[in-house]
Short mmCIF file of C-alpha atoms and ligand atoms in Angstrom, two decimals:
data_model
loop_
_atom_site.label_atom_id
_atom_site.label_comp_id
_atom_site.label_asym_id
_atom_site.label_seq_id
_atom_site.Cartn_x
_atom_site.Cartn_y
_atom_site.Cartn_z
CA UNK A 10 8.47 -23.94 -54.09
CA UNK A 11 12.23 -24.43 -53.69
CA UNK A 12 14.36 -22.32 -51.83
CA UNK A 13 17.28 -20.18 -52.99
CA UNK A 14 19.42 -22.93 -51.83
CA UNK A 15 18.65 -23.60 -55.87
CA UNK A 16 20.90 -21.05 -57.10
CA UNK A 17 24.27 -22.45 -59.27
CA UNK A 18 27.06 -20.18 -58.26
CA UNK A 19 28.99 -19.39 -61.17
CA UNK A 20 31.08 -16.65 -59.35
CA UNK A 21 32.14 -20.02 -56.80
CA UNK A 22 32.73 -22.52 -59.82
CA UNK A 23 34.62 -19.67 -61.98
CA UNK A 24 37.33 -20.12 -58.56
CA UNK A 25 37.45 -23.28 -58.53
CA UNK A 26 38.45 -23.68 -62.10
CA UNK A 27 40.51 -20.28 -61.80
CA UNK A 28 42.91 -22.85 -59.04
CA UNK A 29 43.19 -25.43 -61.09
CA UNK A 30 44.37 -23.14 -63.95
CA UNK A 31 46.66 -21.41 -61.15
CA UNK A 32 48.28 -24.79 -60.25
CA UNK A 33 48.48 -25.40 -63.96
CA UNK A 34 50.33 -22.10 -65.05
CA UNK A 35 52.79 -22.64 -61.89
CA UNK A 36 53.63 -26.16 -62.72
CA UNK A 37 54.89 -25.07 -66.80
CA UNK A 38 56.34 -22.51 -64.60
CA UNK A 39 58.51 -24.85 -63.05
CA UNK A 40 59.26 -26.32 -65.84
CA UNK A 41 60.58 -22.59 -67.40
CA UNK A 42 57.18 -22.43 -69.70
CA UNK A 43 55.55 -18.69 -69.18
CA UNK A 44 51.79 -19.26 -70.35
CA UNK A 45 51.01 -16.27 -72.54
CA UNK A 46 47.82 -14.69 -73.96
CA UNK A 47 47.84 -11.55 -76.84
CA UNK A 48 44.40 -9.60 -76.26
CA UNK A 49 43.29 -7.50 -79.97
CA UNK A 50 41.20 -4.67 -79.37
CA UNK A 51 39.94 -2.60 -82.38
CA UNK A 52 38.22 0.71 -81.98
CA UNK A 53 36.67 2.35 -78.63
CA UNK A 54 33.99 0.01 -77.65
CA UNK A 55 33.27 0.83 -74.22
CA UNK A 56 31.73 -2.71 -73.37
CA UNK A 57 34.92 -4.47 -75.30
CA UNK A 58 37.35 -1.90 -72.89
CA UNK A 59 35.47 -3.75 -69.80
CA UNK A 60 35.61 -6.92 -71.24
CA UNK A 61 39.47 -6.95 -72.10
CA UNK A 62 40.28 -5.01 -68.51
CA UNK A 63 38.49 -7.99 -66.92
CA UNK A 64 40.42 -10.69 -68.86
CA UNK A 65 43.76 -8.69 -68.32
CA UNK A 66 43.34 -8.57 -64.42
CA UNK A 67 42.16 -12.44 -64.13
CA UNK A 68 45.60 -13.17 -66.51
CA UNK A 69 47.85 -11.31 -63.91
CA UNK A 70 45.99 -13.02 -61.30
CA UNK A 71 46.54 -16.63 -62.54
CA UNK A 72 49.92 -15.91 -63.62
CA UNK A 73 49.88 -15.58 -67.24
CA UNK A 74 51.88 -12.97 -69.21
CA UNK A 75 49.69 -10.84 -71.32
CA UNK A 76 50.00 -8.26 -74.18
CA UNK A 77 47.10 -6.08 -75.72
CA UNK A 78 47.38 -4.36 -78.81
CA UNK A 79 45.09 -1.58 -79.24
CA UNK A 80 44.21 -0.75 -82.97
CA UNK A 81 42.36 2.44 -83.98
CA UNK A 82 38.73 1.98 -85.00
CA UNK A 83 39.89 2.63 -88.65
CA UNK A 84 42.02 0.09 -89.07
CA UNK A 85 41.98 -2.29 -92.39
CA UNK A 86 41.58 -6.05 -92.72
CA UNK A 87 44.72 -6.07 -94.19
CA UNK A 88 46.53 -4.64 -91.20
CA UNK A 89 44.47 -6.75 -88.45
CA UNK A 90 45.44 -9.67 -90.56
CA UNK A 91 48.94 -8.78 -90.52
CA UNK A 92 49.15 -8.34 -86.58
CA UNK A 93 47.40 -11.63 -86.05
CA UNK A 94 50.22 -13.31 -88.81
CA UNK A 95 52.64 -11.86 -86.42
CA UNK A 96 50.87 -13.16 -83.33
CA UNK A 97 50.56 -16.70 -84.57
CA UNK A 98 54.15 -16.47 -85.13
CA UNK A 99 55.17 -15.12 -81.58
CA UNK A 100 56.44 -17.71 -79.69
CA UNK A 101 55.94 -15.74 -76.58
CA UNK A 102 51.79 -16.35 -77.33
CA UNK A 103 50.11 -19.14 -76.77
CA UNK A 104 46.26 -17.80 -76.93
CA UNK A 105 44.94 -14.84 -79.03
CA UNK A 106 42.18 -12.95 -78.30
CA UNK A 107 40.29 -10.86 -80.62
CA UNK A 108 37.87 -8.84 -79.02
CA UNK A 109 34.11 -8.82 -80.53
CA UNK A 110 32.85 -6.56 -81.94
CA UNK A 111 35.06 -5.50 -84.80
CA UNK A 112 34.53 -2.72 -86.92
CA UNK A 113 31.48 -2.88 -89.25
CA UNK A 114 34.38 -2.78 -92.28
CA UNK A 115 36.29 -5.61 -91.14
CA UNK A 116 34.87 -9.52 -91.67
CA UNK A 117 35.33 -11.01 -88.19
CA UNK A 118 35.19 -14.72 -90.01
CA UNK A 119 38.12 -14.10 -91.68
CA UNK A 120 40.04 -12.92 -88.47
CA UNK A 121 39.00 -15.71 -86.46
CA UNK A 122 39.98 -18.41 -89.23
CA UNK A 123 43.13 -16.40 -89.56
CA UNK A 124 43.86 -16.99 -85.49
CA UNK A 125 46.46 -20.44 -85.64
CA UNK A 126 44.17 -23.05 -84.64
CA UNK A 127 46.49 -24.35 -81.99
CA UNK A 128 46.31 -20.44 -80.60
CA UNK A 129 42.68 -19.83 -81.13
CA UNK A 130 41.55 -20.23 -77.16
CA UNK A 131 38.38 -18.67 -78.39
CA UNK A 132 37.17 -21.50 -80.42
CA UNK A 133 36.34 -19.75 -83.60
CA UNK A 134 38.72 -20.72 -85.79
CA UNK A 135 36.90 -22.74 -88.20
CA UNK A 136 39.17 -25.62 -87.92
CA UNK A 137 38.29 -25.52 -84.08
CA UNK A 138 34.46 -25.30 -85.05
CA UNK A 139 34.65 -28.75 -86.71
CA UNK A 140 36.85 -30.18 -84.11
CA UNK A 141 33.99 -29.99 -81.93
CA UNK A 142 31.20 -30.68 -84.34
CA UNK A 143 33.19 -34.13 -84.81
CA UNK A 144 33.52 -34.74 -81.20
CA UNK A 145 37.05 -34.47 -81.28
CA UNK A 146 38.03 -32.86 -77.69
CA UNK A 147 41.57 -32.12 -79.24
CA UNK A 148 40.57 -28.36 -79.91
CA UNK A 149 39.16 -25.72 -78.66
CA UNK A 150 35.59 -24.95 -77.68
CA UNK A 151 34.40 -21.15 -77.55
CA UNK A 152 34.66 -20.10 -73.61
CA UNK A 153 30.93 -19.44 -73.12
CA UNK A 154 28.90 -22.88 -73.88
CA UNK A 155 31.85 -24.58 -72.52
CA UNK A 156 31.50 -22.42 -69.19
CA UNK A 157 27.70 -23.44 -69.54
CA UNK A 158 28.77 -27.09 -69.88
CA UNK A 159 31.08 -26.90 -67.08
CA UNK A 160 28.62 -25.49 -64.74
CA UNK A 161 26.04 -28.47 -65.30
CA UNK A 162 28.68 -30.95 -65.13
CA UNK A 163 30.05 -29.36 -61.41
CA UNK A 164 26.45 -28.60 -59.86
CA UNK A 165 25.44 -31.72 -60.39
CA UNK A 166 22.74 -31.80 -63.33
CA UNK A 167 22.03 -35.12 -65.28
CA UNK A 168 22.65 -34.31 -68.80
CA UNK A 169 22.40 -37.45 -70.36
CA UNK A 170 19.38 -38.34 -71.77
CA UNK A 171 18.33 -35.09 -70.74
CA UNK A 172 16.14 -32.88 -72.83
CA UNK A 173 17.95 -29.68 -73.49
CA UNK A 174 16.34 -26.64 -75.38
CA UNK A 175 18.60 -24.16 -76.12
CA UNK A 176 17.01 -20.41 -77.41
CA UNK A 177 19.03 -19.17 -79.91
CA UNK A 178 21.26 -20.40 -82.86
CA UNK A 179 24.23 -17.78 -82.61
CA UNK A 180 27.74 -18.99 -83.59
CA UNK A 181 29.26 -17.61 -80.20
CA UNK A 182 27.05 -19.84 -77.63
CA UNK A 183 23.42 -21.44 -79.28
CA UNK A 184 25.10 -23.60 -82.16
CA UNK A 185 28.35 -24.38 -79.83
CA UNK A 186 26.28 -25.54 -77.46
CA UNK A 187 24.17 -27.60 -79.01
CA UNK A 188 27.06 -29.25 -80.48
CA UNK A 189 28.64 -29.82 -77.27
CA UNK A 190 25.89 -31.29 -75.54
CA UNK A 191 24.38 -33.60 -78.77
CA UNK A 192 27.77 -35.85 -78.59
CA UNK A 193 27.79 -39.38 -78.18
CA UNK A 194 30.13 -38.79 -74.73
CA UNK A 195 29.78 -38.20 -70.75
CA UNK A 196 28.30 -35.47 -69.78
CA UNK A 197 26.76 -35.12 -72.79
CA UNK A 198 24.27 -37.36 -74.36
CA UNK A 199 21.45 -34.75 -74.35
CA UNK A 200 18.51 -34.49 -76.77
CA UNK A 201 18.63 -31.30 -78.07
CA UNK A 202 16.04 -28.61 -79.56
CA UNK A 203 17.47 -25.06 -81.03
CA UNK A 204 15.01 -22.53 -81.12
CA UNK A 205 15.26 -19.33 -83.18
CA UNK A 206 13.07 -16.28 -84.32
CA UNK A 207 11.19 -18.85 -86.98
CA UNK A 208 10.46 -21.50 -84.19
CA UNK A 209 6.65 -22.46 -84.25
CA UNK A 210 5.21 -22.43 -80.70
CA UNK A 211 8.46 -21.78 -78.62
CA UNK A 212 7.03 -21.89 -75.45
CA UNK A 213 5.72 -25.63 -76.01
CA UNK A 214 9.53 -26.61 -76.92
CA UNK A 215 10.73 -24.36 -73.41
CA UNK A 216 8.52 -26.57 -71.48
CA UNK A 217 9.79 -29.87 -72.56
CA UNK A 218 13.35 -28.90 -71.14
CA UNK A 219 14.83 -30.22 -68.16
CA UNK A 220 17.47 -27.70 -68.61
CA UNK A 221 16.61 -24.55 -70.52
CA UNK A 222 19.37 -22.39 -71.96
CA UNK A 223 18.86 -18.80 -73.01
CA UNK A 224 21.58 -17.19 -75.12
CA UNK A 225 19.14 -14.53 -77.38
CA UNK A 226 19.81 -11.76 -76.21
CA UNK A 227 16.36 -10.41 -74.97
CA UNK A 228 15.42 -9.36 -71.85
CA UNK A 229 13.33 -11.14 -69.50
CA UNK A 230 11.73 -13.41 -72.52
CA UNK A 231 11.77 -16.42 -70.46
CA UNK A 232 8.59 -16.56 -68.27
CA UNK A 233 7.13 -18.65 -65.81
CA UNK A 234 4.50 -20.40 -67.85
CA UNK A 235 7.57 -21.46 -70.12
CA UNK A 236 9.41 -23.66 -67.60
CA UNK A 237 8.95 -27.18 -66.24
CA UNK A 238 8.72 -27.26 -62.52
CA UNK A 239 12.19 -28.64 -61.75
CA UNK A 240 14.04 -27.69 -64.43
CA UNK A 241 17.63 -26.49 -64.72
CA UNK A 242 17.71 -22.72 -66.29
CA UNK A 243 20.58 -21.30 -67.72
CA UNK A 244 20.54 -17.63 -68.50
CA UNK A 245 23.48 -16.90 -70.76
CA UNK A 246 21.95 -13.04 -71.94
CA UNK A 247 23.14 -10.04 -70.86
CA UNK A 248 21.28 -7.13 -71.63
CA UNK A 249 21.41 -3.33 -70.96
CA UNK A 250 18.08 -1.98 -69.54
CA UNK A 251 17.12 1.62 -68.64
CA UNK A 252 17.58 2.12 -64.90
CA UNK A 253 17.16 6.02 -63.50
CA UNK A 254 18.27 4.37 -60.39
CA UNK A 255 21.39 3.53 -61.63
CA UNK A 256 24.54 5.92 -61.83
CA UNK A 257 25.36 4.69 -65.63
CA UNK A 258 21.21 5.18 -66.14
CA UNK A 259 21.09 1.40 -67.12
CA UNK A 260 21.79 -1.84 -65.53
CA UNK A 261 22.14 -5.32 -67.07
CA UNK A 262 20.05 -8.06 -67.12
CA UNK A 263 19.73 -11.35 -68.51
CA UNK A 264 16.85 -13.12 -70.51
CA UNK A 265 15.01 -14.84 -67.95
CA UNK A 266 12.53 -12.79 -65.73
CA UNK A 267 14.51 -14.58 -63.13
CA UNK A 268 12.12 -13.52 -59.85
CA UNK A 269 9.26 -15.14 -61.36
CA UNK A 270 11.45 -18.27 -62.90
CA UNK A 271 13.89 -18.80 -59.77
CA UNK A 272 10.93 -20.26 -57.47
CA UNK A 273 9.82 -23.25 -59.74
CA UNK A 274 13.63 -24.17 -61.04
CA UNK A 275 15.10 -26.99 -59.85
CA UNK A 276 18.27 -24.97 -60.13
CA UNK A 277 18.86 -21.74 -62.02
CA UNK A 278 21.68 -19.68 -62.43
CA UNK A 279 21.88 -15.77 -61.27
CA UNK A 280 22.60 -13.45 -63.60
CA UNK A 281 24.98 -11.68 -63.14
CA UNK A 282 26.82 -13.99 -61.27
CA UNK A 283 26.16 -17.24 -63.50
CA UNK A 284 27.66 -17.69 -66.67
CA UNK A 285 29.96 -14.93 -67.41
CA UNK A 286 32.46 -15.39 -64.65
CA UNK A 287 32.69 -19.00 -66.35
CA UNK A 288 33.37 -17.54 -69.71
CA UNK A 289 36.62 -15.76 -68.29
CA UNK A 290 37.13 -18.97 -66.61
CA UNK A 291 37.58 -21.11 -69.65
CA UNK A 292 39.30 -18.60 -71.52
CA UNK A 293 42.28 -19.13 -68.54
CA UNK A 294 41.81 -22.59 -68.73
CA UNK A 295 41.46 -22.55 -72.47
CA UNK A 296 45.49 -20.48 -72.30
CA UNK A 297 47.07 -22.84 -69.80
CA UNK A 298 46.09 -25.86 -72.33
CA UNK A 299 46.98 -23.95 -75.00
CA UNK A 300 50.81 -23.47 -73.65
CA UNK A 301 51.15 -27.09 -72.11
CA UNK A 302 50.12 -28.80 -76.03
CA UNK A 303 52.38 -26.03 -77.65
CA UNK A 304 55.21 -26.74 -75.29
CA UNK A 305 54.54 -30.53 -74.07
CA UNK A 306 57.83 -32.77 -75.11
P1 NAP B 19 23.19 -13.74 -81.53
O1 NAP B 19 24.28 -14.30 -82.39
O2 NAP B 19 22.63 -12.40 -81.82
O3 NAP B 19 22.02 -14.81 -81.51
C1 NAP B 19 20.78 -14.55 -80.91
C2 NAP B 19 19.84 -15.68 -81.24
O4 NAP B 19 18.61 -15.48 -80.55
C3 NAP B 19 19.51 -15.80 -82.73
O5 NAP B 19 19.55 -17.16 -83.12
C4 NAP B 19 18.08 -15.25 -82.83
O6 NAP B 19 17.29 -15.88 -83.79
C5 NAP B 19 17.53 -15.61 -81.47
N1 NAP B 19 16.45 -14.69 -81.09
C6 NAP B 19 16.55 -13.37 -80.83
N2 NAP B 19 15.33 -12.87 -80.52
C7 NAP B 19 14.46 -13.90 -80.59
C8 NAP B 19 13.05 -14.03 -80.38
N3 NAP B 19 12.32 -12.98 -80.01
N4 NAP B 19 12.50 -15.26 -80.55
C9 NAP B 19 13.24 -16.32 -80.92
N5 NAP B 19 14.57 -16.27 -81.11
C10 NAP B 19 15.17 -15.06 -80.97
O7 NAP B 19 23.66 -13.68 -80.00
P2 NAP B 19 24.86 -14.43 -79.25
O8 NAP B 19 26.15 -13.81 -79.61
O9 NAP B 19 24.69 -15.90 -79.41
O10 NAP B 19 24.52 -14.02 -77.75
C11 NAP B 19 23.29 -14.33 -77.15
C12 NAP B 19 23.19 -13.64 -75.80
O11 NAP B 19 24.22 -14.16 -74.95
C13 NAP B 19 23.40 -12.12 -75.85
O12 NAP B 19 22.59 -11.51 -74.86
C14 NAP B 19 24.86 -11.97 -75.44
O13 NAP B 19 25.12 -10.71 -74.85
C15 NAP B 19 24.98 -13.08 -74.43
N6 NAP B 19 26.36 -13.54 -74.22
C16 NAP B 19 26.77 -13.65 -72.96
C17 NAP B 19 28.05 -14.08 -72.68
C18 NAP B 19 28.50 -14.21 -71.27
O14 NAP B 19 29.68 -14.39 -71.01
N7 NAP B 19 27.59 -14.19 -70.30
C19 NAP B 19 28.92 -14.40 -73.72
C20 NAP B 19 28.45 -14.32 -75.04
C21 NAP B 19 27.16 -13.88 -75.28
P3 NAP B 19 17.62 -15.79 -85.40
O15 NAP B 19 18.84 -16.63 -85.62
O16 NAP B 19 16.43 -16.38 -86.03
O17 NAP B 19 17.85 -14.35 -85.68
#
């Protein structure tokens, strides 16, 4: 049994990089560069609203100057397209945001790999996708795996050589992640194992890990019996769960049944408080970077 000393603070790491990126934006400050980051909302999401308020606030926080354009839910391809043309061209915008999810009518590929690569702080621009399939730490990476690999790197947990089973193959964390983690670098160096909805005998892969990321998007899926004693586990999911407790009538929830996992980790990561106040993180991080390459001499 381990104590809850075992816990990785994301909500402490997410300020520790939020200084750095403070000290960042203040020092192209001083040398007359305003970091800047355009936010694209489309439609009335309420989650997406939360998600973009968050992101605003941590902006004005760190010092960046933000704009959000607000499109109604019926807008075309052809106009989003057009607004992100005039966005890429913008020299006030360094990073550009577009908001998941879009309208069922709109292909979200074809937004992202119409974001300018050099702007695309998201890391979905296709261009950006390869970068990091290749190794090549010149682009971008999307803000959640690299939040994930951030948080190993700072608490402490040997990656290299490390067996790594990630659940789930999504484009926004599972296959970003893997790809991070399977390069030939530091902190990296992993073996790693992707599991998806046609894995044979997931449960036998889970226990292999000695760290275990889950980024499926199902609630409580990752049990005791699934986890080495000792191993790290990383619970990316968030997911909404009835609560007639709760004001809203639901509270969120990630995908490891975390009371029953937390006493036989070697570390584990709350949730919430784990991973998504690193995704914010690396999306100010990702900006700041974005502005010094854009405006270095
Ligand atoms: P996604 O694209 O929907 O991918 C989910 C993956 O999980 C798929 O590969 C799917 O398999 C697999 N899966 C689902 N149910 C499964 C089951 N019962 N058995 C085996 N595999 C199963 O999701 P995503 O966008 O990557 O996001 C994953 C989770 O992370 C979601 O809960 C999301 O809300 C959360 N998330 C959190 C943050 C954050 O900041 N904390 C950021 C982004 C996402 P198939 O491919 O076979 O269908």
């Amino acid at each position: 049994m381990t104590t809850p000393t075992n816990l990785i603070d994301g909500r402490a790491i997410a300020e520790e990089i939020h200084r750095e990126t403070a000290a960042g934006v203040a020092e192209l400050q001083q040398r007359g560069v305003q970091p800047g980051l355009a936010f694209v909302r489309v439609g009335e999401d309420p989650a997406s609203q939360v998600y973009v308020g968050m992101k605003e606030r941590m902006s004005a926080r760190l010092g960046l100057w933000t704009e959000t354009r607000v499109l109604p839910e019926q807008t075309s391809e052809a106009e989003l397209l057009e607004l992100v043309g005039r966005l890429n061209a913008d020299p006030r915008v360094h990073g550009i945001l577009v908001q998941a999810p879009l309208p069922r009518h709109i292909n979200a590929a074809k937004i992202y790999a119409a974001v300018a690569p050099a702007k695309d702080v998201d890391g979905f621009n296709p261009v950006n996708v390869g970068k990091l399939m290749l190794g090549d730490t010149d682009g971008f990476v999307p803000c959640t795996p690299a939040g994930v690999h951030e948080l190993l790197i700072r608490s402490g947990v040997p990656i290299e050589s490390a067996e790594v089973v990630i659940l789930g193959r999504g484009n926004i964390v599972g296959k970003p992640m893997a790809a991070l983690l399977i390069q030939k670098a530091r902190h990296a160096n992993a073996t790693v194992t992707v599991c998806h909805s046609a894995t044979r005998d997931l449960a036998a892969h889970c226990r292999r890990a000695d760290i275990l990321i889950a980024a499926m998007g199902v609630a409580g899926f990752v049990k005791a019996d699934m986890v080495k004693p000792g191993a790290t586990v990383i619970d990316v999911g968030v997911n909404r769960v009835a609560d007639p407790a709760a004001k809203s009538g639901y509270r969120l929830v990630g995908d490891v049944d975390f009371a029953r996992v937390q006493p036989l980790a070697g570390r584990i990561t709350p949730n919430p408080g784990g991973v998504g106040p690193m995704t914010i993180a690396m999306l100010m991080h990702n900006t700041a970077r974005a502005a010094a390459h854009a405006t270095a001499g």
